[in-house]
Short mmCIF file of C-alpha atoms and ligand atoms in Angstrom, two decimals:
data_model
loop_
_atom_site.label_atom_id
_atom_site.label_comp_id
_atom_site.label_asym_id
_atom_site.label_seq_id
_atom_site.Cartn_x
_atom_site.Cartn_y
_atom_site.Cartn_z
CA UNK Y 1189 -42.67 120.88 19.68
CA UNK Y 1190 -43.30 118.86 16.60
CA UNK Y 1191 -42.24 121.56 13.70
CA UNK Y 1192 -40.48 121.68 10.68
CA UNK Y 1193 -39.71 125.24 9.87
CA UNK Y 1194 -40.83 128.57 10.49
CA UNK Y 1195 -41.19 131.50 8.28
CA UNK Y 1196 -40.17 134.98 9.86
CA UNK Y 1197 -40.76 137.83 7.95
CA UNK Y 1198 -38.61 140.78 8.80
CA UNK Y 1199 -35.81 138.42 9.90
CA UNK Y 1200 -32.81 140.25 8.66
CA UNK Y 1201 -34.24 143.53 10.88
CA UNK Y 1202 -33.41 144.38 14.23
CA UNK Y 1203 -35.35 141.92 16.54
CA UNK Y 1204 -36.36 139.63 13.85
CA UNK Y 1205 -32.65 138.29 13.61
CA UNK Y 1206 -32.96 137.56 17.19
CA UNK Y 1207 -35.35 135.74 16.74
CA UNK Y 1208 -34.11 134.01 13.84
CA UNK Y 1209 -30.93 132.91 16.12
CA UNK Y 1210 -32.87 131.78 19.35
CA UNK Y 1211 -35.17 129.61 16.71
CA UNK Y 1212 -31.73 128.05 15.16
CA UNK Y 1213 -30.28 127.24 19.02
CA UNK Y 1214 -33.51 126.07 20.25
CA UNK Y 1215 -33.09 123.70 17.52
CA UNK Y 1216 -35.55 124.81 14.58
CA UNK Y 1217 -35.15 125.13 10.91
CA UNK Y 1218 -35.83 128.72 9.47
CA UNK Y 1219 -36.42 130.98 6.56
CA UNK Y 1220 -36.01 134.23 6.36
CA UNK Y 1221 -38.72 136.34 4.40
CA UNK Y 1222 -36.81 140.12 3.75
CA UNK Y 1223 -36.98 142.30 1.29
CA UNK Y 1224 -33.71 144.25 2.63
CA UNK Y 1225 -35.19 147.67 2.80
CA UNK Y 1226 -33.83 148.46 6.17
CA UNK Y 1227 -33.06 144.89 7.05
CA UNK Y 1228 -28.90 143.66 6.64
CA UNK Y 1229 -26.98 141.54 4.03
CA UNK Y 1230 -24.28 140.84 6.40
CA UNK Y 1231 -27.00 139.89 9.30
CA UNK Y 1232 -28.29 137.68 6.83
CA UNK Y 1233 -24.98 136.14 5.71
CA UNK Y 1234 -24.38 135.68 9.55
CA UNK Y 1235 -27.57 133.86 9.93
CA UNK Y 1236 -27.63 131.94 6.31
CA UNK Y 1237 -24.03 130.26 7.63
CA UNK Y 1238 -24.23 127.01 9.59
CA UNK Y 1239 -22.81 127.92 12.79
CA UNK Y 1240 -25.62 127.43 15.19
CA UNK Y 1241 -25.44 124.70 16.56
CA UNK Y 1242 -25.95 123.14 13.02
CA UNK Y 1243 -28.96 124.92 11.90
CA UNK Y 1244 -28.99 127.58 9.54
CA UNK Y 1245 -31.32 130.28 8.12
CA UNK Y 1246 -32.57 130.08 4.79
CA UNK Y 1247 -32.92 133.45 3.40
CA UNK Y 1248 -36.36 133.80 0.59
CA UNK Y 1249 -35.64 137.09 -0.84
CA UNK Y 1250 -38.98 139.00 -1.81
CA UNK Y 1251 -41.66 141.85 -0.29
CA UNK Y 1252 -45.13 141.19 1.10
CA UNK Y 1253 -45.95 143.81 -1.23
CA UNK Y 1254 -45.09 141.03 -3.83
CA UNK Y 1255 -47.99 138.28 -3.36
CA UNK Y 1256 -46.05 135.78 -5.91
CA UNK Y 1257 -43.00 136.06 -3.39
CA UNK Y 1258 -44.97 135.01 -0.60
CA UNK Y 1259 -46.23 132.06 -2.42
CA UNK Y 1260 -43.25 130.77 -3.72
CA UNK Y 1261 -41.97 130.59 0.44
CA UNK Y 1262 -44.69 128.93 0.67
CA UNK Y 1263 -44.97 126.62 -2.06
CA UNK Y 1264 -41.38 125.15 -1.59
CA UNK Y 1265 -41.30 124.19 1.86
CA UNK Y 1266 -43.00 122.65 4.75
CA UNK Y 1267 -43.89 125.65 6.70
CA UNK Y 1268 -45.92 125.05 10.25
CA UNK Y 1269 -46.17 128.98 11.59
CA UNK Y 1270 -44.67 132.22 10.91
CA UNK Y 1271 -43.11 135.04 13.12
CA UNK Y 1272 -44.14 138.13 11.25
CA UNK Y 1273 -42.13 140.88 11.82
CA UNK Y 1274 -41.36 142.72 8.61
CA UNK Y 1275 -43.13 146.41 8.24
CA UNK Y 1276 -41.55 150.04 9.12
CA UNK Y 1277 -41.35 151.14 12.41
CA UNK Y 1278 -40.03 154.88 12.98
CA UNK Y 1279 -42.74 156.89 14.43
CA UNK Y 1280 -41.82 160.18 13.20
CA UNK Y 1281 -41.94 158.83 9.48
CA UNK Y 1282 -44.91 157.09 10.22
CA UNK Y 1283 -46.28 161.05 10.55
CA UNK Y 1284 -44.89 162.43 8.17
CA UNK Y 1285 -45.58 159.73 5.41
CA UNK Y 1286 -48.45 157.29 6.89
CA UNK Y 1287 -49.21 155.69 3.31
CA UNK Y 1288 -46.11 153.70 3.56
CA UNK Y 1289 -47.23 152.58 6.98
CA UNK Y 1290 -50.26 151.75 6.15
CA UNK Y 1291 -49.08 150.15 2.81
CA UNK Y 1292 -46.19 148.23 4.59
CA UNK Y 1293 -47.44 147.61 7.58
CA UNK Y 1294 -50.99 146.83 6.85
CA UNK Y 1295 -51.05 145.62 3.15
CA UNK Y 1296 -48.57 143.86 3.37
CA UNK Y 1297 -50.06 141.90 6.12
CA UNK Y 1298 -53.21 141.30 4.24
CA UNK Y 1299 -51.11 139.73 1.35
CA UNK Y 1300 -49.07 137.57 3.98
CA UNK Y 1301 -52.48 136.28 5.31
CA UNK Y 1302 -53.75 135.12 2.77
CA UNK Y 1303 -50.90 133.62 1.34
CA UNK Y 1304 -51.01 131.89 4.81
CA UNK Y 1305 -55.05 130.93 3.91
CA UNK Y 1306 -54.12 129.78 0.61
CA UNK Y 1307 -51.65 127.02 1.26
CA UNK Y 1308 -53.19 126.10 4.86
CA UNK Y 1309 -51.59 127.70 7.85
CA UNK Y 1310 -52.97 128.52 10.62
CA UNK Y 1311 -50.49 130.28 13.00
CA UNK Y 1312 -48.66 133.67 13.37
CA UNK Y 1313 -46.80 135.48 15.90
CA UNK Y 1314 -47.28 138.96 14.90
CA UNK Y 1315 -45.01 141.68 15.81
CA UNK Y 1316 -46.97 144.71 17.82
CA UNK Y 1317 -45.98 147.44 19.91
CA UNK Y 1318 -46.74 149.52 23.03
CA UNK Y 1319 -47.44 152.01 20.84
CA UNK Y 1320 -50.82 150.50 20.37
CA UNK Y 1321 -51.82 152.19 23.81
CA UNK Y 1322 -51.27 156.03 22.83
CA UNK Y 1323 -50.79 157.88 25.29
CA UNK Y 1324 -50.90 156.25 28.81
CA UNK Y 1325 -53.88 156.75 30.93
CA UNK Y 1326 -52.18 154.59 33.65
CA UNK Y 1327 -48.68 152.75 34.15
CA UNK Y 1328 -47.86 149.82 34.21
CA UNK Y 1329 -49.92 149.18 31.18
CA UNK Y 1330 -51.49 146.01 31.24
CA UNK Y 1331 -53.27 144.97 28.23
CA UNK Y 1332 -56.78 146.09 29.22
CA UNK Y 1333 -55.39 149.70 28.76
CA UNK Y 1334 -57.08 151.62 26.48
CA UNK Y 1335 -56.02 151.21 22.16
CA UNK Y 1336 -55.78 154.80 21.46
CA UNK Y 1337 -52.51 154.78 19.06
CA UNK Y 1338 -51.12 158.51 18.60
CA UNK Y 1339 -49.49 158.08 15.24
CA UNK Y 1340 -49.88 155.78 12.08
CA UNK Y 1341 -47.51 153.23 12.87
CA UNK Y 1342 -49.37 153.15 16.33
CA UNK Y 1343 -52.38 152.08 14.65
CA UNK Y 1344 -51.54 150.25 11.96
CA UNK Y 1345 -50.33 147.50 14.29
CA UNK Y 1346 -53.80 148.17 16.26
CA UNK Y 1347 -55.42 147.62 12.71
CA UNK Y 1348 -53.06 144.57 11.91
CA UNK Y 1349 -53.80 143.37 15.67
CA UNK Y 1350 -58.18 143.76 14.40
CA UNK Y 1351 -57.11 142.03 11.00
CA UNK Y 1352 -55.67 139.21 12.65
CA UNK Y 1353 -58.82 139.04 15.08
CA UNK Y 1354 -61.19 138.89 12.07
CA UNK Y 1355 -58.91 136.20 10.27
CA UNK Y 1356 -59.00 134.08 13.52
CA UNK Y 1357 -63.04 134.34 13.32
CA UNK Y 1358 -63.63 133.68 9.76
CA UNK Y 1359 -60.79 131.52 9.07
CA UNK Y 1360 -59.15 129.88 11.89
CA UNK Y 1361 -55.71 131.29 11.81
CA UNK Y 1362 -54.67 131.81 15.16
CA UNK Y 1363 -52.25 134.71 15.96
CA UNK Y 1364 -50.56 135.69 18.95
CA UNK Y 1365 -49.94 139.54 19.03
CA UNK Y 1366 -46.74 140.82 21.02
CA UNK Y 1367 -46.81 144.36 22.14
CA UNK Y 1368 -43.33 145.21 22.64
CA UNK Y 1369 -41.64 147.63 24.81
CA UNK Y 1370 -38.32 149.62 24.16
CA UNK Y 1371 -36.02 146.60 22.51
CA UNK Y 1372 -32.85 147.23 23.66
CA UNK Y 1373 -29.19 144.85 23.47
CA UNK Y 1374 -27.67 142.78 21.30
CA UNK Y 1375 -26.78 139.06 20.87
CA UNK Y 1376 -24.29 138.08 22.90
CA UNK Y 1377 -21.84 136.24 20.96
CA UNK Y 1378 -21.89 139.47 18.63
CA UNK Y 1379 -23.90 137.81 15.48
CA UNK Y 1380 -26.61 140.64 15.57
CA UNK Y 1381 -27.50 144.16 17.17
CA UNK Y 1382 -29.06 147.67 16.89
CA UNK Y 1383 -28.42 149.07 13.46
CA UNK Y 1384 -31.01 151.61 12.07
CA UNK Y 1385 -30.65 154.33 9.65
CA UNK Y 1386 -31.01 157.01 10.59
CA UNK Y 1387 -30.12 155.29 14.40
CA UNK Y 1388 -33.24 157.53 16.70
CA UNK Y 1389 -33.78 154.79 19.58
CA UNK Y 1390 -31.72 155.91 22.79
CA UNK Y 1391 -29.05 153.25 23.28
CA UNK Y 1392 -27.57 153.26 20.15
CA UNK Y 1393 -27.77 157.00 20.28
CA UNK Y 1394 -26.01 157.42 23.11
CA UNK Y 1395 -23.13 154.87 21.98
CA UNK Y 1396 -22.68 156.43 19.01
CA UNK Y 1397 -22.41 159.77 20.49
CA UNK Y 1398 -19.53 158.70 22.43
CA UNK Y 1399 -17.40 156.41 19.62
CA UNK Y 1400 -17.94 159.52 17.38
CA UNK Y 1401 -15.71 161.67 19.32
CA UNK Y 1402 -17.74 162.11 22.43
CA UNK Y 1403 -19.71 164.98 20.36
CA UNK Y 1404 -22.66 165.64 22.84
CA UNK Y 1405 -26.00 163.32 23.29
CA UNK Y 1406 -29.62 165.40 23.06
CA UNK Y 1407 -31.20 164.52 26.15
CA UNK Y 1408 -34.87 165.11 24.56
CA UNK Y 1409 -36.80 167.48 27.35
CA UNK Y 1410 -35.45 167.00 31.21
CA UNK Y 1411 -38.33 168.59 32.60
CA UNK Y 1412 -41.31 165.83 32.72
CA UNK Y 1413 -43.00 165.08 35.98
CA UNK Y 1414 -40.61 162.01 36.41
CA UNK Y 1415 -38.34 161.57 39.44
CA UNK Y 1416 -35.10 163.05 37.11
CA UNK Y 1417 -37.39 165.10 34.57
CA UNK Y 1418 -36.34 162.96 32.34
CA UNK Y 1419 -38.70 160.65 30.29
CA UNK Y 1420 -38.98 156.80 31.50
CA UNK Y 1421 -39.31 153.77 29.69
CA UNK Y 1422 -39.05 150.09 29.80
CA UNK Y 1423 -36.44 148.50 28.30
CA UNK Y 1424 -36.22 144.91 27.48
CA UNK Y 1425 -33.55 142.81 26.11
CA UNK Y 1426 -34.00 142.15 22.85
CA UNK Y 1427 -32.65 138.14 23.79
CA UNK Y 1428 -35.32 137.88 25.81
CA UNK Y 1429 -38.14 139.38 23.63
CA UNK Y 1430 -36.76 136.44 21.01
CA UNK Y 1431 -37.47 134.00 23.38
CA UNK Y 1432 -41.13 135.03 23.76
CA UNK Y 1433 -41.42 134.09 20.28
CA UNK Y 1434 -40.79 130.91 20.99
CA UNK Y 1435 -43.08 130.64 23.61
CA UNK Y 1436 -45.64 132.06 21.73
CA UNK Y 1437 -45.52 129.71 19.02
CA UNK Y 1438 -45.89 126.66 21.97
CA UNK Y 1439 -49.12 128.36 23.51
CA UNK Y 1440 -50.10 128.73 19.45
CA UNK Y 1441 -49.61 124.92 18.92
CA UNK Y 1442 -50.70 123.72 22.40
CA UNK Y 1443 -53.97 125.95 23.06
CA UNK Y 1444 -56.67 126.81 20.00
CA UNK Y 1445 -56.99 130.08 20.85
CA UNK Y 1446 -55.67 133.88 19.91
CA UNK Y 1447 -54.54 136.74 22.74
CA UNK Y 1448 -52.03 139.19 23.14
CA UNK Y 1449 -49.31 140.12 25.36
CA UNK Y 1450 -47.67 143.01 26.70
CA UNK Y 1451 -43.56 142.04 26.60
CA UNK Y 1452 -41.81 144.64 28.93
CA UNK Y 1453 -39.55 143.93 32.23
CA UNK Y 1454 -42.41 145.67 34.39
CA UNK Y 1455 -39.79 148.71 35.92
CA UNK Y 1456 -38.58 151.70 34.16
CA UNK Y 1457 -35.46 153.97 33.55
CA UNK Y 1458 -34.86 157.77 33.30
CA UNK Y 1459 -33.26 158.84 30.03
CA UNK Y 1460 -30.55 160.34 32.48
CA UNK Y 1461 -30.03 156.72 34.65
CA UNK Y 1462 -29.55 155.12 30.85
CA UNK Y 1463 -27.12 157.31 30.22
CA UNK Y 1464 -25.54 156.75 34.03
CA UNK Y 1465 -25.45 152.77 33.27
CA UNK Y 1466 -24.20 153.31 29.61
CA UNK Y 1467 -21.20 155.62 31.62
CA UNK Y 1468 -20.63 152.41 33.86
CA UNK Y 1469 -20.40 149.90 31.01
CA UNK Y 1470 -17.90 152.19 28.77
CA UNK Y 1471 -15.95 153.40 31.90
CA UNK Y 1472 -16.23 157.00 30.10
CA UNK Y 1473 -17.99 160.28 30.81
CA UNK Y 1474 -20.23 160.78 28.17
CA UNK Y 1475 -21.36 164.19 26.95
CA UNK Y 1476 -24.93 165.56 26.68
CA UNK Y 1477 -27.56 168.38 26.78
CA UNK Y 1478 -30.47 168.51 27.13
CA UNK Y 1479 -32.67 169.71 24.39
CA UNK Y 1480 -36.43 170.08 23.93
CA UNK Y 1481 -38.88 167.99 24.02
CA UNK Y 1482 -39.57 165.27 21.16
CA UNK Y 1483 -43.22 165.95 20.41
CA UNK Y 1484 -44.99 162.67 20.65
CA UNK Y 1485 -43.13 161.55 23.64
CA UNK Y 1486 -45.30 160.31 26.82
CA UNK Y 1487 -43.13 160.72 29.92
CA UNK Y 1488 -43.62 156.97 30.79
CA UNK Y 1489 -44.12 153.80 29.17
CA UNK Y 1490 -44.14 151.21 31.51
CA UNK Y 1491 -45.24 147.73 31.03
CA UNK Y 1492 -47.59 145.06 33.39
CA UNK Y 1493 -46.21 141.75 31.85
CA UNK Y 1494 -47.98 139.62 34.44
CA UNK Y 1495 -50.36 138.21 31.68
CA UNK Y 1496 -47.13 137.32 29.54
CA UNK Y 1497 -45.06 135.59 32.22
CA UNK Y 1498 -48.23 133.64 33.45
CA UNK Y 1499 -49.67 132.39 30.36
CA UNK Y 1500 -46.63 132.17 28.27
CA UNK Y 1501 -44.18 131.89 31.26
CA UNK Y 1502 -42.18 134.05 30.04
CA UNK Y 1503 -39.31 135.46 32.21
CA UNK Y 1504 -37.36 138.42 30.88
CA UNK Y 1505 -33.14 137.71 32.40
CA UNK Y 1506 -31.47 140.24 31.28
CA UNK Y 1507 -30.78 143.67 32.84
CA UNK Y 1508 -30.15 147.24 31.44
CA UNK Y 1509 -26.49 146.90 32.25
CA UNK Y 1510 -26.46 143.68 30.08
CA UNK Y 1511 -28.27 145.41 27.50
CA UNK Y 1512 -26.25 148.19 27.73
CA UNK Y 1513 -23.02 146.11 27.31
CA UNK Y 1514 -24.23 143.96 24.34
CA UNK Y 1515 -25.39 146.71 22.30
CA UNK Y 1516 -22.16 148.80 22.95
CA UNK Y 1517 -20.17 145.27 22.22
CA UNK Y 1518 -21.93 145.19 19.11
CA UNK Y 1519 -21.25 148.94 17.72
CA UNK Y 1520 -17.90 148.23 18.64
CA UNK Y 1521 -17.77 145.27 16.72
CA UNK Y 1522 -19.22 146.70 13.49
CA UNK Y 1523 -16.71 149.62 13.51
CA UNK Y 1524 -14.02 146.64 13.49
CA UNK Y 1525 -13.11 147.85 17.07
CA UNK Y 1526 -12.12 145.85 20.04
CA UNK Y 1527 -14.63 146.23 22.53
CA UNK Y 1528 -12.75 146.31 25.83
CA UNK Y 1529 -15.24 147.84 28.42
N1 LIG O 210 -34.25 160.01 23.68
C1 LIG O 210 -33.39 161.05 23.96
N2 LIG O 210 -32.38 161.31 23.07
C2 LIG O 210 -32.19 160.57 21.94
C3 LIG O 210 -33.07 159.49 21.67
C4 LIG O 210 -34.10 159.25 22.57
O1 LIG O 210 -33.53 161.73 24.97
O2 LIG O 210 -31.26 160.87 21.18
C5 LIG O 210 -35.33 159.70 24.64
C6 LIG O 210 -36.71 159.85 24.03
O3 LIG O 210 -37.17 161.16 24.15
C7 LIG O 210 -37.52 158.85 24.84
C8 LIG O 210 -36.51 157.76 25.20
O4 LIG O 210 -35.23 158.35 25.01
O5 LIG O 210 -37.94 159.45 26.02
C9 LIG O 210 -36.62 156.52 24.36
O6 LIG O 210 -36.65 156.90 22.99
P1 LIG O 210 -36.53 155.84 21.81
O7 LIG O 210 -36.56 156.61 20.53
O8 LIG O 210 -35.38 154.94 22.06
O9 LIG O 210 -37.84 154.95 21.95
P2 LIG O 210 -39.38 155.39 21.98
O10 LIG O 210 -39.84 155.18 23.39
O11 LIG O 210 -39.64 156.70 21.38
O12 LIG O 210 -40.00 154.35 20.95
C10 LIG O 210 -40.20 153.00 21.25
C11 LIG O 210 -40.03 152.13 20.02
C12 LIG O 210 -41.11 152.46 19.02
C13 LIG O 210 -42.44 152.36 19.66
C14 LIG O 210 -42.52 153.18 20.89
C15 LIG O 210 -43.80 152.91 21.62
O13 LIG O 210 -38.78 152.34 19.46
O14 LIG O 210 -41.04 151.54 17.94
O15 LIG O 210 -41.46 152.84 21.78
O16 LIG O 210 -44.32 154.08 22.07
F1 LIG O 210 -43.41 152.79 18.82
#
């Protein structure tokens, strides 16, 4: 691919410093649009230092609330296409307080695009979610499912997904919306991981449970109509939800057209085998009970990524137990512990 750099918004957070590091070893130059709300100074000191394989992140501090911050990226560099992953993502808030998701997540988006307009590019990987889909009607979900989001952060990346549609038609920017499953892992070689605050996603949760004394793990509602009773979901290494980014920005500069993917590894897991495989990695019997429901929860979210792996041909390698092991790796790591599992 004949690039020169690529803006990712959001690429201090969670996935986006994924795929900030699979960009810098495949090779490309990046820069790194956060505003450090919830994503990390150290993340970005990790990814701002030239260890990978040469390449390093440039980091463009600034919010896409802030339209003169987007410019200035902009303005300064030779920018091809941008991963756009910045915007809030914890359902419950998204309830409780929607006009940040809808300023965040939508506005924001609006002010990124035309930035994008206004100094000529034409390509974005956007950032979506399962959550798109709402409650399931059928599983696997393939991407003809129906778009009934349950909750604003639900649809405002269905209204971000419409924007982009409408910007495509009138304008020519081309977009290539990835619906994400339940990210899950950690790099690796330990340069990024799972670090939320409040931490709500299950992983994590259950790590933490266990390096904070083994004080008990809420296992939310064990009586759906699931083969444990607990809830099931699909989740997909985080390393190899980076790499779809790359191959999304290849279909973007090799084909002239927009579409969407589902990213998920197409099989599911109990709540209680998560915890069984998190058990195996630690070597240590961790404690839980099980609790009520979490309103909002379907009991499974499964994905169809056929359309992903033929079109993009994209292959999802890593396992549970290897996400299980980086992410627990990783917490280790950040409590300056050895991780010895
Ligand atoms: N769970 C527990 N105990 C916990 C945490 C989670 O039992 O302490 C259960 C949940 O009830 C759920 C499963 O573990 O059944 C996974 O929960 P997560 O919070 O890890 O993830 P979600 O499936 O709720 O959410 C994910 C993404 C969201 C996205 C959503 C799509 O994190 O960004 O999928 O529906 F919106």
């Amino acid at each position: 691919m004949a690039m020169s750099e690529i803006l990712v918004t959001g690429g201090c957070g969670y996935i986006g410093s994924h795929c900030v590091l699979c960009l810098l070893d495949g090779g490309f130059d990046a820069v790194i649009l956060d505003d450090f709300s919830t994503g990390r100074r150290s993340v970005g000191e990790t990814l701002a230092s030239a260890d990978s394989k040469g390449r390093l992140a440039e980091i463009a501090e600034g919010s896409l609330l802030d339209p003169e911050s987007i410019d200035r990226v902009f303005e300064n560099r030779r920018i091809d296409a941008v991963i756009h992953l910045a915007g809030s993502s914890q359902v419950a808030e998204s309830v409780s307080d929607p006009g940040k998701y809808y300023r965040n997540n939508v506005a924001g988006t609006v002010n990124l695009l035309e930035s994008m307009r206004n100094h000529g590019i034409g390509r974005i990987v956007f950032s979506s979610s399962a959550a798109v889909y709402g409650e399931p009607k059928y599983v696997p979900i393939d991407e003809n499912h129906p778009l009934e989001p349950m909750n604003p952060y639900g649809k405002s990346k269905l209204m971000v997904e419409r924007i982009l549609e409408d910007y495509g038609r009138a304008y020519g920017i081309r977009s290539v919306c990835l619906r994400y499953f339940n990210a899950a892992g950690a790099d690796p070689e330990g340069r990024s991981g799972e670090c939320h605050e409040p931490e709500t996603h299950l992983i994590p949760s259950i790590i933490r449970s266990l390096l904070d004394g083994n004080r008990g793990f809420s296992i939310f509602g064990a009586d759906y109509g699931t083969r444990d009773g607990t809830c099931v979901r699909d989740y997909v290494d985080v390393g190899d939800l980076a790499e779809a980014h790359l191959l999304a920005l290849r279909y973007l500069e090799e084909n002239g057209k927009s579409d969407r993917f589902n990213l998920g590894t197409s099989s599911g897991s109990t709540v209680r085998e998560v915890l069984a495989a998190c058990e195996r990695i630690t070597g240590k019997k961790i404690r839980a009970e099980i609790r009520d429901r979490r309103p909002g929860d379907p009991a499974a979210l499964i994905a169809d990524n056929r359309k992903a792996k033929e079109i993009l041909g994209w292959e999802p390698k890593r396992t549970l137990e290897d996400s299980v092991r980086t992410a627990y790796a990783w917490e280790m790591r950040r409590r300056g512990l050895t991780s010895s599992p």
